[in-house]
Short mmCIF file of C-alpha atoms in Angstrom, two decimals:
data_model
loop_
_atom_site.label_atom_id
_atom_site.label_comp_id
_atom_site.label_asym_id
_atom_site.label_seq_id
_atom_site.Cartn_x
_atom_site.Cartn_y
_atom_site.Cartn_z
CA UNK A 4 -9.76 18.44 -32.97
CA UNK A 5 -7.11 16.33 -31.02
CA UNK A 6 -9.41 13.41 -30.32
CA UNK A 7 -11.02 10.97 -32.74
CA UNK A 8 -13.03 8.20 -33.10
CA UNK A 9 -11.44 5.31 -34.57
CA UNK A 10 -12.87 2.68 -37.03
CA UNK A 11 -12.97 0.35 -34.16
CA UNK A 12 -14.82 2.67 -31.71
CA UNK A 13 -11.77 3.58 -29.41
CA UNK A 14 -10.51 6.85 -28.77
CA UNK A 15 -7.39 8.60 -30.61
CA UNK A 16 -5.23 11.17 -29.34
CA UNK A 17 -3.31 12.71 -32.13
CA UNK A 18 -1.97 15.52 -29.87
CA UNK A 19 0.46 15.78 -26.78
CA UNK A 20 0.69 19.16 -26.51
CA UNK A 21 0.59 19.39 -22.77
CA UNK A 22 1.89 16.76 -20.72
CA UNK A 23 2.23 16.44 -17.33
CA UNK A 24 4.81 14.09 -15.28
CA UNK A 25 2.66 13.45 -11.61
CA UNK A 26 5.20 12.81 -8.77
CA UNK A 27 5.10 8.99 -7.58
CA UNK A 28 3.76 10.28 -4.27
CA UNK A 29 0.49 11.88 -6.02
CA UNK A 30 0.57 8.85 -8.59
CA UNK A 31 0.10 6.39 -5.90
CA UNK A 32 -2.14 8.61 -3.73
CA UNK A 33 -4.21 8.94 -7.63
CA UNK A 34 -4.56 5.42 -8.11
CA UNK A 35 -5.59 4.92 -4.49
CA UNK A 36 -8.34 6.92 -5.01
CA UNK A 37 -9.55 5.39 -7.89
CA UNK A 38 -9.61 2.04 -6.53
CA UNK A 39 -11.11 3.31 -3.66
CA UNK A 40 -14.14 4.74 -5.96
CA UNK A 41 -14.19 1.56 -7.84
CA UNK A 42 -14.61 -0.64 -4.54
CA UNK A 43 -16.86 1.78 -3.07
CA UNK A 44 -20.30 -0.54 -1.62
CA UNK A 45 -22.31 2.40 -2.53
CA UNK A 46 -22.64 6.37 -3.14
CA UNK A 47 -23.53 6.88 0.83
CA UNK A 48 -21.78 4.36 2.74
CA UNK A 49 -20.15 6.53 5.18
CA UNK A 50 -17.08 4.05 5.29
CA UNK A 51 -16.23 4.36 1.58
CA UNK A 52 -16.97 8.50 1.89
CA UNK A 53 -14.37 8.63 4.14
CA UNK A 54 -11.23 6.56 2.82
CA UNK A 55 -12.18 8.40 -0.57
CA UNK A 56 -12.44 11.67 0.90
CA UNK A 57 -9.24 11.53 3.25
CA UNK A 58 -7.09 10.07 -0.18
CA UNK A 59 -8.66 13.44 -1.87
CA UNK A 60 -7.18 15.40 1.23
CA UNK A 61 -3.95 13.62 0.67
CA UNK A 62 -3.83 14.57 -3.01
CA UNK A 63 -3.46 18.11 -1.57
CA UNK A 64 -7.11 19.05 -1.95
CA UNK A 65 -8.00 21.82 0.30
CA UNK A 66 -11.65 22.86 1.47
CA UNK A 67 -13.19 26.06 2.24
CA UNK A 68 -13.71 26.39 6.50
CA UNK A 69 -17.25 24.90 7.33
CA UNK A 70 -17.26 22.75 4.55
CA UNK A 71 -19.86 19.87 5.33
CA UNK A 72 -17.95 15.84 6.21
CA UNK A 73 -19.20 14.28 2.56
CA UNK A 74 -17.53 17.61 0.50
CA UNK A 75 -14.18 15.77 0.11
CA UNK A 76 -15.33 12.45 -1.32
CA UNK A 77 -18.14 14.73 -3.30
CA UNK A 78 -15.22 16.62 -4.86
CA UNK A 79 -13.72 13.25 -5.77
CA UNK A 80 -16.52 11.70 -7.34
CA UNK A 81 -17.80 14.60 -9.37
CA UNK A 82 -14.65 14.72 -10.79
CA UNK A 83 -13.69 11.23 -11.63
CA UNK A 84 -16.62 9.28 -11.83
CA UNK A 85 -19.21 10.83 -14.20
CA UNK A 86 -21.55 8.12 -13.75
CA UNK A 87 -23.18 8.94 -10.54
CA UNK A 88 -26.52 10.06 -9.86
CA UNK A 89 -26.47 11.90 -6.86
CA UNK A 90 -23.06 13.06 -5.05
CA UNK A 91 -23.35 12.79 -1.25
CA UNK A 92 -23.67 15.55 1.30
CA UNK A 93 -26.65 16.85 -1.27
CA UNK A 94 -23.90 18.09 -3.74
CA UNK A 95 -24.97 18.64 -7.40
CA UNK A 96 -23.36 17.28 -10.42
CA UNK A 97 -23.52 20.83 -12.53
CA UNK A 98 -20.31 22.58 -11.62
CA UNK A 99 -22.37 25.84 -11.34
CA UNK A 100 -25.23 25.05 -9.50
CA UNK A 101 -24.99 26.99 -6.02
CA UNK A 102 -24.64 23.35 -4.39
CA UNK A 103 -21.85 22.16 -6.66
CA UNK A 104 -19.23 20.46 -4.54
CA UNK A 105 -16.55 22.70 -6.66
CA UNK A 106 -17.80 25.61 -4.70
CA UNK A 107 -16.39 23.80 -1.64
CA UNK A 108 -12.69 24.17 -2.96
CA UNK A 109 -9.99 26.84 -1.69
CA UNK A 110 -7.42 25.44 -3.49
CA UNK A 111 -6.35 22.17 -6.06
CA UNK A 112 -2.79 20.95 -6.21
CA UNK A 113 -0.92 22.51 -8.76
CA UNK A 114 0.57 18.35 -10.27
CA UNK A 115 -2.62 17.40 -10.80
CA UNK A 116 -4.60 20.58 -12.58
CA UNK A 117 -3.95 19.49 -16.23
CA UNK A 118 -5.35 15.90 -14.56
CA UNK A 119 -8.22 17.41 -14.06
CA UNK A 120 -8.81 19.54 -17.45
CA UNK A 121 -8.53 15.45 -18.70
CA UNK A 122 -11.34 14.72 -16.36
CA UNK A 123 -13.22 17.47 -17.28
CA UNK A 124 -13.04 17.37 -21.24
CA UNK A 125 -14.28 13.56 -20.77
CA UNK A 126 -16.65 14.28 -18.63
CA UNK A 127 -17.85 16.96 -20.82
CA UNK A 128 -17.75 14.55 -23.92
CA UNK A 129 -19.18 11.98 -22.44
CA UNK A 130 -22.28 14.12 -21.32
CA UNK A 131 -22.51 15.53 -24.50
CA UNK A 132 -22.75 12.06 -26.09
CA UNK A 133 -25.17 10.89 -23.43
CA UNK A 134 -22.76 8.26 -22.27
CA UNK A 135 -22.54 7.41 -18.82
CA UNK A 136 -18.82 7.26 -17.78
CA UNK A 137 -16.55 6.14 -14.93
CA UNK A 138 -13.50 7.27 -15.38
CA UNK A 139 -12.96 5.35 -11.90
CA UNK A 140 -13.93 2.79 -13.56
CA UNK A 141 -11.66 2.85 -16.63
CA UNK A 142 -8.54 3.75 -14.44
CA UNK A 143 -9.13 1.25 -11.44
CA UNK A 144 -6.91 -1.02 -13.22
CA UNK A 145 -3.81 0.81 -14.23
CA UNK A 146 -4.20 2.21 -10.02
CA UNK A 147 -4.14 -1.40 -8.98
CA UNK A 148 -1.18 -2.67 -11.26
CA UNK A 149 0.99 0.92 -9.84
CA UNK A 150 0.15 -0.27 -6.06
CA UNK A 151 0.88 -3.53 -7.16
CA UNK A 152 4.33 -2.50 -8.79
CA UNK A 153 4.78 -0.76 -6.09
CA UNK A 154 4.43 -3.98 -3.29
CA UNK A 155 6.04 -5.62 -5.99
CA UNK A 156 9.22 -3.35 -5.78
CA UNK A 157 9.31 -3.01 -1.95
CA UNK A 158 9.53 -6.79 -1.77
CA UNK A 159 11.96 -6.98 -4.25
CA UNK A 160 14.63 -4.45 -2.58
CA UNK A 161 13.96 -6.18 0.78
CA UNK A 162 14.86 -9.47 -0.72
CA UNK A 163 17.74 -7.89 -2.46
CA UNK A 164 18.54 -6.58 1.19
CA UNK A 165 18.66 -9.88 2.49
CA UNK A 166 20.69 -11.35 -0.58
CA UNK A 167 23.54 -8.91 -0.12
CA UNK A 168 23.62 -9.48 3.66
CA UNK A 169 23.96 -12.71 3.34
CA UNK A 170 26.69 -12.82 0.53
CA UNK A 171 28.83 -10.06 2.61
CA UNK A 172 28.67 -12.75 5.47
CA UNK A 173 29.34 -15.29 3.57
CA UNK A 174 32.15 -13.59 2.50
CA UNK A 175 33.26 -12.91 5.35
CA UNK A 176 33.82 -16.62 5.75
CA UNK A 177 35.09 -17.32 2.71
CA UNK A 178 37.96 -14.51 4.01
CA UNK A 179 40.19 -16.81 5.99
CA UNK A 180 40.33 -18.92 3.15
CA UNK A 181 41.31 -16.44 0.51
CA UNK A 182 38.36 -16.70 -1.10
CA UNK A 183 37.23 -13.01 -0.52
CA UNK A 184 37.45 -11.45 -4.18
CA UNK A 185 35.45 -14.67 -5.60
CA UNK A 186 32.75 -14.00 -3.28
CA UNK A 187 32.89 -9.87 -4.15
CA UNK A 188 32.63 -10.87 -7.84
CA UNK A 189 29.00 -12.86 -7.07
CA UNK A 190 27.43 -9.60 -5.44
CA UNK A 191 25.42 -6.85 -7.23
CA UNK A 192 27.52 -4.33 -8.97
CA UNK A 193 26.70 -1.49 -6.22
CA UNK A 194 27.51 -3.16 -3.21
CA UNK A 195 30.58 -4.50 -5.10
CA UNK A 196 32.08 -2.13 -4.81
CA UNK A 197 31.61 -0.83 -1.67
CA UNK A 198 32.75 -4.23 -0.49
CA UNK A 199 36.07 -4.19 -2.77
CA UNK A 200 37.01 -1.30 -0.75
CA UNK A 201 36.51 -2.43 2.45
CA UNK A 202 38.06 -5.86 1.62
CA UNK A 203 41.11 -3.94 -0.22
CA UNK A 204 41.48 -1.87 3.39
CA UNK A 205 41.25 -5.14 5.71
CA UNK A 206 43.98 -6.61 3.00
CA UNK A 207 46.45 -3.77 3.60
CA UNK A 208 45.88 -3.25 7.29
CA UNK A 209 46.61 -7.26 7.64
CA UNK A 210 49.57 -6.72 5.93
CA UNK A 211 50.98 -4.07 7.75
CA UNK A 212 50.37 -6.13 10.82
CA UNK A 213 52.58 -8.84 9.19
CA UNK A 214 55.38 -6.63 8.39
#
């Protein structure tokens, strides 16, 4: 098979056959939703069923007309967090019994189908090995360090915002002087050379004014 057991216990893939790059808009919406099952107080409170159950929605999860409130966050959990008991809404964990929330589906986003074949073939081991598994669990972690990546990276371009602001000001002072292509050279190669152009423009336009 493609998956073995190491000497240490953890789990080898030896083949990459199908691989699947997820969007960063339905990576971020993923790990969302497995932080959100990892936080969850509890398999019913109705709080936690519905931030997990509108992030499924957002995935691009769509439910069959009549579907009851809990199917959403049922779909969720079945799927990612093999561990529970008893899905809410009265959903069963076998995907063929009549009250399986996979009955509940009209249609699964197209990004995330060989996701869920992952799911599923862990979920599937894992049964078969009579291990209880989160897989919520297990992938809370990498979800919180992309959010946090991504915070991290927001913050950063703002501050890089205010950075080049304030070096085009300041080199806008530095102009009279004729100190303008110092203060160009200290600024990030992109805005650089916007600025060079605009600076090389002012330069000529002062000099026809001179002549």
């Amino acid at each position: 098979g493609n998956i073995f057991v190491l000497e240490d216990g953890t789990i080898g893939l030896i083949d990459f056959g199908q691989v699947k790059q997820i969007s960063g808009r339905a990576r971020e919406t993923l790990a969302k939703v497995m932080v959100a099952l990892d936080d969850r107080e509890s398999d019913t409170n109705p709080s936690d069923l519905d931030t997990i159950g509108n992030l499924a929605l957002e995935l691009g999860v769509e439910l069959n007309e009549g579907a009851k409130r809990e199917a959403a966050a049922a779909v969720a959990m079945w799927l990612f967090d093999g561990s529970v008991e008893q899905l809410p809404g009265g959903y069963e964990k076998g995907e063929l019994s009549p009250d399986s929330p996979v009955k509940e589906l009209k249609s699964f986003p197209q990004d995330l189908v060989l996701v869920g074949r992952s799911t599923i073939l862990i979920k599937g081991l894992s049964d078969r090995l009579n291990i209880p598994w989160s897989l919520s669990k297990e992938w809370a972690p990498i979800g919180r360090r992309v959010l946090n990546g991504n915070v991290a990276r927001v913050e950063e371009a703002g501050t890089e915002r205010k950075v080049r602001f304030r070096d085009v000001t300041g080199m806008l002072k530095t102009w009279g002087k004729a100190k303008a292509s110092r203060a160009v050279t200290k600024m990030p190669p992109p805005i650089r050379t916007r600025v060079a152009g605009v600076v090389l423009r002012l330069q000529k336009r002062k000099e026809q004014r001179s002549e």
